[in-house]
Coordinates of C-alpha atoms in Angstrom, one line a residue:
Chain A
M102 CA -61.0 58.2 47.8
N103 CA -63.7 60.9 46.3
W104 CA -61.9 60.6 43.1
L105 CA -62.4 56.6 42.8
R106 CA -65.9 57.1 43.2
N107 CA -66.5 60.2 41.1
F108 CA -64.1 59.3 38.4
V109 CA -62.6 55.9 38.1
R110 CA -66.1 54.0 38.9
P111 CA -68.2 55.3 36.1
K112 CA -65.3 55.2 33.8
I113 CA -64.8 51.3 34.5
Q114 CA -69.2 51.6 34.4
A115 CA -68.8 53.1 30.8
I116 CA -66.6 50.8 29.3
V117 CA -68.5 47.8 31.0
R118 CA -72.0 49.1 29.7
K119 CA -70.7 49.6 26.4
K120 CA -70.9 46.3 25.0
D121 CA -75.0 45.8 25.7
V122 CA -76.1 48.5 23.6
P123 CA -76.5 47.3 20.3
E124 CA -80.0 47.7 20.1
N125 CA -79.7 51.2 19.0
L126 CA -78.8 50.4 15.3
W127 CA -81.1 53.1 14.0
E128 CA -81.0 56.6 15.3
T129 CA -83.9 59.1 14.1
C130 CA -82.6 62.7 13.0
S131 CA -84.2 65.2 15.0
E132 CA -85.1 67.7 12.6
C133 CA -86.4 65.8 10.2
G134 CA -87.2 62.6 11.8
Q135 CA -84.9 60.1 8.9
M136 CA -84.2 56.8 10.5
I137 CA -80.5 56.5 10.0
F138 CA -79.0 53.2 10.4
H139 CA -75.7 53.9 13.5
R140 CA -72.8 52.7 10.8
E141 CA -73.8 55.5 7.8
L142 CA -74.5 58.1 10.4
E143 CA -70.9 57.5 12.2
A144 CA -69.7 57.7 8.7
N145 CA -71.0 60.8 7.7
L146 CA -69.8 62.1 11.0
R147 CA -73.1 62.2 12.4
V148 CA -74.5 64.6 10.3
C149 CA -78.2 63.5 8.8
P150 CA -77.9 62.1 5.1
E151 CA -81.3 62.9 4.5
C152 CA -81.9 66.9 5.4
G153 CA -78.1 67.8 6.7
F154 CA -78.5 68.5 10.1
H155 CA -75.6 68.3 12.4
M156 CA -76.4 65.8 15.2
R157 CA -74.6 65.8 18.6
L158 CA -71.2 64.4 18.5
H159 CA -69.5 63.0 21.7
P160 CA -66.4 65.0 22.7
E161 CA -63.8 62.6 21.9
Q162 CA -65.0 62.1 18.1
R163 CA -65.2 65.5 18.2
L164 CA -61.1 66.1 19.2
K165 CA -61.0 63.2 16.8
L166 CA -62.5 64.8 14.0
L167 CA -60.4 67.8 14.4
F168 CA -57.1 67.0 15.9
D169 CA -54.7 66.2 13.1
E170 CA -54.5 62.3 12.6
G171 CA -57.0 62.4 15.5
V172 CA -54.2 62.4 17.8
Y173 CA -54.0 64.3 21.2
K174 CA -53.9 63.9 24.5
R175 CA -56.0 64.9 27.2
I176 CA -55.2 66.8 30.6
E177 CA -56.7 65.4 33.5
L178 CA -59.0 68.7 34.9
P179 CA -58.1 70.0 38.6
E180 CA -60.8 69.1 41.0
V181 CA -64.1 71.4 42.2
P182 CA -65.9 71.1 45.3
A183 CA -69.2 69.1 43.6
D184 CA -72.5 70.2 45.1
P185 CA -71.1 73.7 46.5
I186 CA -74.3 74.9 47.9
K187 CA -76.0 71.9 48.6
F188 CA -78.9 72.2 45.8
R189 CA -82.0 69.8 46.1
D190 CA -85.1 70.0 44.0
K191 CA -86.9 66.8 43.6
R192 CA -83.9 64.9 43.8
R193 CA -80.3 65.8 45.0
Y194 CA -77.8 67.6 42.9
S195 CA -74.8 65.2 44.4
D196 CA -77.3 62.4 42.4
R197 CA -77.6 64.2 39.7
L198 CA -74.2 64.6 39.1
R199 CA -73.6 61.4 40.0
D200 CA -76.0 59.6 37.7
A201 CA -74.3 61.8 34.6
Q202 CA -71.1 60.6 35.4
N203 CA -71.9 56.9 35.7
K204 CA -73.5 57.7 32.4
T205 CA -70.9 59.2 30.2
G206 CA -68.2 58.2 31.9
E207 CA -66.9 62.0 33.0
P208 CA -66.0 63.7 35.8
D209 CA -68.3 67.2 34.5
A210 CA -69.2 68.6 31.2
I211 CA -66.1 69.8 29.3
V212 CA -62.7 67.6 28.2
V213 CA -59.9 69.2 27.3
A214 CA -56.9 68.1 25.2
H215 CA -54.0 69.8 23.5
G216 CA -52.6 67.9 20.1
R217 CA -51.9 69.5 16.4
I218 CA -54.1 71.3 14.2
G219 CA -52.5 71.9 10.8
G220 CA -49.4 71.1 12.1
I221 CA -49.9 73.7 14.7
N222 CA -50.3 73.1 18.5
T223 CA -53.2 73.7 19.9
V224 CA -55.6 73.4 22.8
I225 CA -59.3 72.3 22.3
A226 CA -62.2 72.7 25.0
A227 CA -65.0 70.7 24.3
F228 CA -68.4 70.4 25.6
N229 CA -70.2 67.2 26.3
F230 CA -74.0 68.2 26.0
D231 CA -74.7 64.5 27.3
F232 CA -73.3 65.9 30.6
L233 CA -76.2 68.2 32.4
G234 CA -76.7 69.6 29.1
G235 CA -73.4 70.7 29.2
S236 CA -74.0 73.3 31.5
M237 CA -71.5 75.4 33.1
G238 CA -71.0 74.8 36.8
T239 CA -67.8 75.5 38.3
A240 CA -65.7 72.3 37.0
V241 CA -66.5 73.5 33.4
G242 CA -65.0 76.9 34.4
E243 CA -62.1 75.4 36.0
G244 CA -61.6 73.4 32.7
I245 CA -61.9 76.4 30.8
V246 CA -59.5 78.6 32.9
A247 CA -57.3 74.9 32.9
A248 CA -57.7 74.8 29.3
A249 CA -56.6 78.6 28.5
R250 CA -53.8 78.5 30.9
L251 CA -52.8 75.2 29.1
A252 CA -52.8 77.4 25.6
V253 CA -50.6 80.7 27.1
L254 CA -48.2 77.8 28.9
Q255 CA -47.5 76.3 25.1
E256 CA -48.3 79.7 23.6
S257 CA -51.0 77.8 21.7
P258 CA -53.9 78.9 19.9
F259 CA -57.6 78.1 21.9
V260 CA -60.4 76.7 20.6
V261 CA -63.2 76.2 22.6
V262 CA -66.3 73.6 21.1
T263 CA -69.3 75.0 22.6
S264 CA -72.6 72.8 23.4
S265 CA -74.5 73.9 26.2
G266 CA -78.1 74.9 27.8
G267 CA -76.1 77.9 29.8
A268 CA -75.2 78.4 33.2
R269 CA -75.7 75.0 35.8
M270 CA -78.2 76.8 38.0
Q271 CA -78.2 73.7 41.0
E272 CA -74.7 75.7 41.7
G273 CA -76.8 78.9 42.4
V274 CA -74.8 82.2 41.7
L275 CA -71.3 80.3 41.9
S276 CA -72.4 79.1 37.7
L277 CA -73.1 83.0 37.1
M278 CA -69.7 83.7 38.5
Q279 CA -68.3 81.5 35.8
M280 CA -68.9 83.9 33.3
A281 CA -67.1 86.5 34.5
R282 CA -64.2 83.6 35.5
T283 CA -64.5 82.1 31.9
T284 CA -64.1 85.7 30.4
V285 CA -61.1 86.8 32.4
A286 CA -59.4 83.0 31.4
V287 CA -60.2 83.9 27.4
E288 CA -58.8 87.2 28.2
E289 CA -55.1 85.9 29.1
V290 CA -55.0 84.0 25.5
K291 CA -55.9 87.3 24.1
E292 CA -53.2 89.4 25.9
A293 CA -50.7 86.3 24.9
G294 CA -51.5 87.4 21.1
L295 CA -52.8 84.0 20.8
P296 CA -55.8 83.2 18.6
Y297 CA -58.8 82.0 20.6
I298 CA -61.5 80.2 18.0
V299 CA -64.8 79.7 19.4
V300 CA -66.7 76.7 17.4
L301 CA -70.6 76.5 18.4
T302 CA -72.2 73.7 17.7
N303 CA -76.2 72.9 18.7
P304 CA -77.3 74.0 21.1
T305 CA -75.3 77.0 22.9
T306 CA -77.1 79.5 25.0
G307 CA -77.5 81.7 28.2
G308 CA -74.8 82.0 30.1
V309 CA -72.3 80.1 28.0
T310 CA -73.0 82.6 25.1
A311 CA -73.5 85.2 27.2
S312 CA -69.5 85.2 28.0
F313 CA -66.7 83.2 26.4
A314 CA -68.8 81.8 23.7
M315 CA -69.0 85.3 22.2
L316 CA -65.8 86.3 22.8
G317 CA -63.7 84.8 20.2
D318 CA -61.4 86.7 17.9
L319 CA -63.5 84.2 15.5
A320 CA -66.9 82.8 15.9
I321 CA -67.2 79.7 13.8
A322 CA -70.6 78.0 13.8
E323 CA -71.7 74.1 12.0
P324 CA -74.8 74.6 9.9
G325 CA -78.2 74.8 12.0
A326 CA -77.1 75.0 15.4
I327 CA -79.5 76.8 18.1
I328 CA -77.3 79.4 19.6
G329 CA -79.2 82.6 21.2
F330 CA -79.0 83.9 25.0
A331 CA -82.8 83.0 26.3
G332 CA -84.4 79.6 25.1
A333 CA -87.1 80.0 22.7
R334 CA -89.7 78.3 25.0
V335 CA -89.1 81.5 27.3
I336 CA -89.7 83.9 24.7
E337 CA -92.5 82.5 23.2
T338 CA -94.4 81.8 26.7
T339 CA -93.3 85.2 28.6
I340 CA -93.2 87.6 26.1
R341 CA -95.8 86.0 23.8
E342 CA -94.0 86.8 20.1
S343 CA -94.1 84.2 17.6
L344 CA -90.6 83.5 16.5
P345 CA -89.4 83.7 13.1
E346 CA -88.7 81.6 10.7
G347 CA -84.9 80.0 11.6
F348 CA -85.0 81.7 14.4
Q349 CA -81.6 81.6 16.5
R350 CA -79.7 78.9 14.4
S351 CA -76.7 79.4 12.9
E352 CA -77.3 81.0 9.3
Y353 CA -80.0 83.6 11.1
L354 CA -77.0 84.5 13.1
L355 CA -74.5 84.7 10.4
E356 CA -77.4 87.3 8.4
H357 CA -77.6 89.5 11.6
G358 CA -73.4 89.6 12.0
M359 CA -72.9 87.7 14.8
L360 CA -70.9 85.0 13.4
D361 CA -67.7 84.5 11.5
L362 CA -68.2 81.7 9.5
V363 CA -70.6 78.8 9.2
V364 CA -68.9 75.5 8.6
Q365 CA -70.0 72.0 8.2
R366 CA -68.6 69.5 10.1
A367 CA -66.5 67.5 7.5
E368 CA -64.9 70.9 6.7
L369 CA -64.6 72.2 10.5
G370 CA -60.6 70.5 10.4
N371 CA -59.5 72.1 7.7
T372 CA -61.2 75.3 8.0
L373 CA -59.3 75.7 11.5
A374 CA -56.3 74.7 10.5
R375 CA -56.3 77.1 7.6
V376 CA -56.9 80.3 9.8
I377 CA -54.7 78.5 12.8
G378 CA -52.3 78.9 10.3
I379 CA -52.6 82.3 8.7
L380 CA -53.3 83.9 12.6
S381 CA -49.7 82.0 13.8
N382 CA -48.0 83.9 10.8
R383 CA -46.8 80.5 9.7
G384 CA -46.8 78.9 6.0
P385 CA -47.3 75.4 6.1
V386 CA -44.6 73.3 6.8
G387 CA -42.2 72.2 3.5
E388 CA -43.2 75.4 1.4
L389 CA -40.9 77.5 3.3
V390 CA -38.3 78.0 0.2
P391 CA -35.2 80.2 0.8
I392 CA -34.7 83.5 -0.4
P393 CA -32.1 82.9 -3.8
R394 CA -29.2 84.8 -3.4
T395 CA -28.1 86.6 -6.4
E396 CA -24.7 88.4 -6.5
T397 CA -26.0 91.5 -7.6
T398 CA -24.1 94.8 -6.4
P399 CA -26.5 97.5 -4.7
P400 CA -27.0 100.6 -7.1
R401 CA -24.3 103.3 -6.1
P402 CA -25.8 106.5 -4.9
D403 CA -24.7 109.5 -6.9
Chain B
M54 CA -100.4 104.3 50.5
Q55 CA -98.0 102.2 52.1
H56 CA -98.4 98.8 50.1
F57 CA -98.1 95.8 52.4
L58 CA -96.6 91.9 51.5
D59 CA -98.5 89.0 52.3
F60 CA -96.2 88.4 55.8
E61 CA -96.7 92.1 57.1
K62 CA -100.3 91.0 57.3
P63 CA -100.0 91.9 61.2
I64 CA -98.2 95.0 60.7
A65 CA -100.9 96.2 58.3
E66 CA -103.5 95.3 61.0
L67 CA -102.0 96.8 63.6
E68 CA -100.8 100.4 62.0
G69 CA -104.6 100.4 60.5
M70 CA -105.5 100.7 64.1
I71 CA -102.9 103.1 64.8
E72 CA -104.4 105.3 62.3
M73 CA -108.4 104.4 63.3
L74 CA -107.0 105.7 67.0
R75 CA -105.5 108.5 65.7
H76 CA -108.5 110.0 63.5
R77 CA -111.1 109.3 66.9
T78 CA -108.3 111.7 69.1
A79 CA -108.6 114.5 66.2
G80 CA -112.7 113.9 66.3
D81 CA -113.8 113.7 70.2
G82 CA -110.4 114.7 71.9
V83 CA -110.8 111.3 74.0
N84 CA -106.7 110.7 74.9
T85 CA -105.3 107.5 73.1
S86 CA -102.1 108.5 72.8
E87 CA -101.0 105.9 75.2
E88 CA -102.9 103.2 73.6
I89 CA -101.0 104.6 70.1
A90 CA -97.4 104.3 71.7
K91 CA -98.2 101.0 73.2
L92 CA -99.5 99.6 69.4
Q93 CA -96.2 101.8 67.7
A94 CA -93.9 99.4 70.3
K95 CA -95.6 96.3 69.2
V96 CA -95.4 96.9 65.4
E97 CA -91.6 97.9 65.8
R98 CA -91.3 94.4 68.1
L99 CA -93.0 92.7 65.0
F100 CA -90.9 94.4 62.2
R101 CA -87.9 93.4 63.7
Q102 CA -89.2 89.8 64.5
I103 CA -90.4 89.4 61.0
Y104 CA -87.4 90.5 59.2
A105 CA -84.9 88.8 61.4
K106 CA -85.8 86.0 59.7
L107 CA -87.0 87.0 56.3
T108 CA -87.1 83.8 54.0
P109 CA -85.4 83.6 51.3
W110 CA -88.7 83.6 49.3
Q111 CA -89.9 86.9 51.9
K112 CA -86.7 88.5 50.7
V113 CA -87.8 87.8 47.3
Q114 CA -90.9 89.7 47.8
V115 CA -89.1 92.4 49.7
A116 CA -86.5 92.8 46.8
R117 CA -89.3 93.5 44.3
H118 CA -91.4 95.7 46.1
P119 CA -92.9 98.3 44.1
Q120 CA -91.9 101.1 46.6
R121 CA -88.3 100.0 47.3
P122 CA -86.1 102.3 46.0
H123 CA -84.8 101.9 42.3
F124 CA -81.6 103.6 40.8
S125 CA -83.7 106.5 40.0
N126 CA -84.0 107.4 43.7
Y127 CA -80.3 107.0 44.2
L128 CA -79.3 108.7 41.5
A129 CA -81.3 112.1 43.0
E130 CA -80.1 112.0 46.1
L131 CA -76.4 110.9 45.8
V132 CA -75.5 111.9 42.2
T133 CA -75.3 116.3 41.9
E134 CA -74.4 117.8 38.2
W135 CA -76.1 114.2 37.0
T136 CA -76.0 114.0 33.4
P137 CA -77.1 111.3 31.7
L138 CA -75.7 109.7 28.5
A139 CA -77.6 108.1 25.8
G140 CA -77.4 105.4 23.1
D141 CA -74.9 102.9 22.0
R142 CA -74.0 104.7 19.0
L143 CA -75.1 101.3 16.8
F144 CA -78.6 100.9 17.1
G145 CA -80.4 102.4 19.3
E146 CA -81.1 103.6 22.9
D147 CA -82.4 101.3 26.3
P148 CA -83.9 103.3 28.7
A149 CA -83.3 100.1 31.0
I150 CA -80.2 101.1 31.8
L151 CA -79.3 104.3 32.4
G152 CA -76.0 105.7 32.3
G153 CA -74.0 109.3 32.8
L154 CA -71.5 111.3 34.0
G155 CA -72.2 113.1 37.7
R156 CA -70.3 113.9 40.5
F157 CA -70.8 111.7 43.9
R158 CA -69.4 113.6 47.6
G159 CA -67.3 115.7 45.8
R160 CA -65.3 112.8 43.2
S161 CA -66.3 113.2 39.2
V162 CA -67.5 109.5 38.4
V163 CA -69.3 107.3 35.9
V164 CA -72.9 105.9 37.0
I165 CA -74.6 102.8 35.3
G166 CA -77.9 101.1 36.7
H167 CA -80.5 99.3 35.8
E168 CA -84.1 101.2 36.0
K169 CA -87.7 99.3 37.0
G170 CA -89.7 102.3 36.8
S171 CA -91.8 103.6 39.8
D172 CA -95.6 103.3 37.9
T173 CA -97.3 102.0 35.1
D174 CA -96.1 104.4 32.4
S175 CA -92.3 104.8 33.8
R176 CA -92.3 100.9 34.2
V177 CA -93.2 100.3 30.5
R178 CA -90.7 103.1 29.3
H179 CA -87.7 101.4 31.5
N180 CA -89.6 98.2 30.2
F181 CA -89.3 97.0 33.9
G182 CA -85.6 97.0 34.1
M183 CA -85.0 94.2 31.8
A184 CA -82.2 95.3 29.3
R185 CA -81.8 94.9 25.5
P186 CA -78.6 94.5 23.5
E187 CA -78.4 98.7 23.2
G188 CA -78.9 99.1 26.9
Y189 CA -75.5 97.0 27.5
R190 CA -73.3 97.9 24.7
K191 CA -74.1 101.9 26.4
A192 CA -72.7 100.4 29.3
Q193 CA -69.5 99.1 27.4
R194 CA -69.7 103.0 25.7
L195 CA -69.4 104.4 29.1
F196 CA -66.8 101.8 31.0
Q197 CA -64.8 102.9 28.1
M198 CA -65.8 106.3 28.6
A199 CA -64.8 106.0 32.7
D200 CA -61.4 104.1 31.4
H201 CA -60.3 107.0 29.4
F202 CA -60.6 109.9 31.3
Q203 CA -59.9 108.2 34.7
L204 CA -62.9 108.1 36.9
P205 CA -64.3 105.3 38.9
V206 CA -67.5 103.7 38.3
L207 CA -70.3 103.1 40.5
T208 CA -73.0 100.7 39.1
F209 CA -76.4 100.2 40.6
V210 CA -77.5 96.3 39.8
D211 CA -82.0 95.8 39.6
T212 CA -83.2 93.1 37.1
P213 CA -85.3 90.6 36.7
G214 CA -82.9 90.0 34.2
A215 CA -82.2 90.8 30.3
Y216 CA -84.5 90.7 28.5
P217 CA -85.6 87.4 26.2
G218 CA -87.3 88.7 23.3
V219 CA -87.0 88.4 19.6
D220 CA -85.2 91.7 18.8
A221 CA -82.8 91.1 21.8
E222 CA -81.5 87.9 20.2
E223 CA -81.3 89.4 16.5
R224 CA -79.2 92.1 18.0
G225 CA -77.2 89.6 19.6
Q226 CA -78.3 89.6 23.4
A227 CA -76.0 87.2 24.6
E228 CA -72.9 89.2 22.8
A229 CA -73.8 92.5 24.3
I230 CA -73.7 91.1 27.6
A231 CA -70.3 88.9 27.1
R232 CA -69.0 91.8 25.9
C233 CA -70.2 94.0 28.7
V234 CA -68.6 91.7 31.4
E235 CA -65.3 91.7 29.1
A236 CA -65.3 95.8 29.6
G237 CA -66.1 96.2 33.2
L238 CA -63.2 93.6 33.5
R239 CA -60.6 95.5 31.8
L240 CA -61.2 98.8 34.0
R241 CA -58.2 100.3 35.2
V242 CA -60.0 102.5 37.3
P243 CA -61.9 101.4 41.0
F244 CA -65.4 99.9 40.4
V245 CA -67.8 99.2 42.7
S246 CA -71.4 97.6 42.1
V247 CA -74.2 97.2 44.4
V248 CA -77.3 95.5 44.1
I249 CA -80.0 97.4 45.0
G250 CA -82.9 95.0 44.5
E251 CA -83.0 92.0 42.0
G252 CA -79.6 91.0 40.7
G253 CA -81.2 88.6 38.2
S254 CA -78.5 86.8 36.2
G255 CA -76.7 87.5 33.5
G256 CA -78.2 90.9 32.9
A257 CA -76.8 92.0 36.2
I258 CA -73.4 90.6 36.2
A259 CA -73.0 92.5 32.8
I260 CA -72.3 95.4 34.9
A261 CA -71.6 93.8 38.4
A262 CA -68.0 92.2 37.7
A263 CA -66.4 94.9 39.9
D264 CA -63.7 95.3 42.5
T265 CA -66.5 95.4 45.2
V266 CA -69.6 94.0 44.9
L267 CA -72.1 95.0 48.0
M268 CA -75.3 93.9 48.1
L269 CA -78.5 96.0 50.5
E270 CA -79.7 93.3 53.1
H271 CA -82.7 91.9 51.7
A272 CA -81.6 92.2 47.9
I273 CA -81.2 89.1 46.1
Y274 CA -79.2 87.5 43.5
S275 CA -79.8 84.6 41.4
V276 CA -78.4 82.4 38.3
I277 CA -82.4 82.8 37.4
S278 CA -85.3 83.6 38.7
P279 CA -87.0 81.4 41.5
E280 CA -89.9 80.8 38.8
G281 CA -88.1 80.0 36.4
C282 CA -85.4 77.0 38.4
A283 CA -88.8 76.2 39.4
S284 CA -90.3 75.6 36.1
I285 CA -87.4 73.6 35.0
L286 CA -86.4 71.9 37.7
W287 CA -89.8 70.9 39.3
R288 CA -91.9 71.1 36.3
D289 CA -94.4 73.6 38.4
G290 CA -94.2 77.1 38.6
E291 CA -95.4 77.2 42.0
E292 CA -92.5 75.5 43.8
A293 CA -90.6 79.1 43.5
K294 CA -90.6 79.2 47.2
Q295 CA -88.8 75.9 47.3
A296 CA -86.4 77.0 44.8
S297 CA -86.0 80.0 46.0
E298 CA -84.5 78.3 49.2
A299 CA -82.4 76.1 47.1
L300 CA -80.3 78.6 45.4
K301 CA -78.9 80.3 48.0
L302 CA -79.8 83.7 46.4
T303 CA -79.7 85.8 49.5
A304 CA -76.8 88.4 50.2
Q305 CA -76.0 86.3 53.9
D306 CA -75.8 83.2 51.3
L307 CA -73.2 84.9 49.0
L308 CA -71.4 86.3 51.6
T309 CA -71.0 83.2 53.0
L310 CA -70.0 81.9 49.9
G311 CA -67.2 84.6 48.9
L312 CA -69.2 85.8 46.1
I313 CA -69.9 89.3 47.3
D314 CA -68.0 91.4 49.3
R315 CA -69.8 93.5 51.7
I316 CA -74.1 93.5 53.4
I317 CA -75.4 96.8 53.9
N318 CA -77.9 96.9 56.4
E319 CA -81.7 98.0 55.6
P320 CA -84.1 100.2 58.2
L321 CA -86.1 98.1 60.2
G322 CA -88.8 96.6 57.8
G323 CA -87.0 97.0 54.5
A324 CA -85.7 99.8 52.5
H325 CA -88.9 100.4 51.0
R326 CA -90.0 101.9 54.9
Q327 CA -87.3 104.1 55.0
Q328 CA -86.1 105.5 51.5
R329 CA -83.9 108.3 52.4
Q330 CA -81.9 106.2 55.3
V331 CA -81.2 103.3 53.0
V332 CA -80.1 105.7 50.5
N333 CA -77.7 107.4 52.6
A334 CA -76.3 104.1 53.6
V335 CA -75.5 103.1 50.6
G336 CA -74.1 106.5 49.6
N337 CA -71.5 105.8 52.9
A338 CA -70.9 102.5 51.7
L339 CA -69.9 103.4 48.4
D340 CA -67.8 106.4 49.6
K341 CA -66.0 103.6 52.2
E342 CA -65.0 102.2 48.9
L343 CA -64.2 103.9 46.3
T344 CA -61.7 105.7 49.2
R345 CA -60.0 102.4 49.4
L346 CA -59.6 101.8 46.1
A347 CA -58.4 104.9 44.9
K348 CA -54.9 104.5 46.9
L349 CA -54.5 101.6 43.9
E350 CA -53.1 101.9 40.6
G351 CA -55.2 101.3 38.0
G352 CA -53.3 98.1 36.9
V353 CA -53.3 96.7 40.3
L354 CA -57.3 97.2 40.1
R355 CA -57.3 95.4 37.2
A356 CA -54.9 92.6 38.3
H357 CA -57.3 92.2 41.4
R358 CA -60.4 92.2 40.3
R359 CA -59.4 89.4 37.5
E360 CA -57.8 86.9 40.2
K361 CA -61.1 87.9 42.4
F362 CA -62.8 86.3 39.5
L363 CA -60.5 83.6 38.4
E364 CA -60.9 82.6 42.5
M365 CA -64.6 81.8 42.5
G366 CA -65.5 78.1 42.4
K367 CA -63.0 77.2 44.3
K368 CA -64.9 76.6 47.6
G369 CA -68.8 75.8 48.4
L370 CA -70.6 76.1 51.5
G371 CA -68.3 73.2 52.7

């Protein structure tokens, strides 16, 4: 009955709750402070029309944006033991977990789906930052493993869209081990000769960056995303160093050779379709022209 | 000069008394040997009592004890013909991670480990065991060398964590760690890791995704420092003690969770009291593991290692 409580109930609650939210008609850009009417923001793919900052995108919206015609199929992820080390700080981790499930209507911080990108069947795993900061525990590890295996099974490219504060400390060393586990998972994709592409979005830090997120054949980031290992606050307070302009932003990483591309959200789908097409070694459907046969006799060797 | 931890105070007092009695014996000829023997028995009893049930927070202190043997101490005792190799061939040399070639009980091996340093100068030089990307890239290079020459790899883990600095970030700390984990998992040679002190998060697992992970009895291994965890979840760094309990960072907890493979017992009173003894115990455990793993073909080793890490997370404390 666990799945009823953990999965079905939050889903129902999420549907019911959606009806009573029209208070949030305006959203404030976290970057420039501009108030943006929600419809305008959605129409602009949640990119601030004022400063161009890429605000967080819900994983379902992300999938809709990236898959051809917004069509995809989600896969259900295997269940993992909830609260494996019986963690408790001021509150129980199991309570925090349930709250996050109720809030998001999702079992954990990762969503896995498959569909077509540029006509090529592709698997995407997308992080949900609203679920405990997109932190990686065993469930997220399981999601990456399941997604990677699906990609291998379907012989499709694998795309991960990250947004995570790092390892989920409420699962102790188990969450640390997900770094090794997810590394093995993406290695299987690479060994199968399939493209593994990482799309880094704001923010991606800690153990997620220090594992599968930095192991992509291609590393693509949205503009202005915070990407790094240590948090800026940790660096400032423990090391007492002042941070340079644009520190840990996508453009900074690009300049330091850590990324292949920084791509606007609106262009992300096309970019993925293009690189996946090239890496999968197939021309766009419809452009295949048969080689014309000409009746020529080969020159005879003298 | 022995450095005593807070909870070792009663022992410190007794040892002070023993010292005083010894002085008196030497000075005025009064025979106090019986008294000394009695006190020594008491010291031993106290050690047994205290160390049999160290709390996680006490273990954190023991694991960080300044006199605890560090990687260099193990190298000196266990590895002959030690030849440190420097540099990542990309940017620089990072003394927070030492690595190189040597012989361990007759075998040619590659040895890599975090070095914390033992006095102010060496601590600063080794950056307290907190590595920068160069350290992890040097480790990757040595992993690849080990694979190329078919040499088993031994790693010694003892770090508060990867260095959180601007320079480390700008040179790709996260990528360096990720590639290091990847390089270790790719090895087709026996790979044994031992956590000798602090296993600090990503900086630790970078060189510890091994076939066998051993851990000293009072070492710790954690996803975040108790202090860091407390300041985030309790919003109060002072709650580190509570965080250390919640994090399940002791060798005993990790063995139960199936995240490490074996615990190496420490001598009475912790590794810092009997350095030689603990170094030998670690040597014996490593020897045993290498002997076992040497029988397996490289591809099998890699497959088993990958399988082992893929399974992690399927079981909790129950």
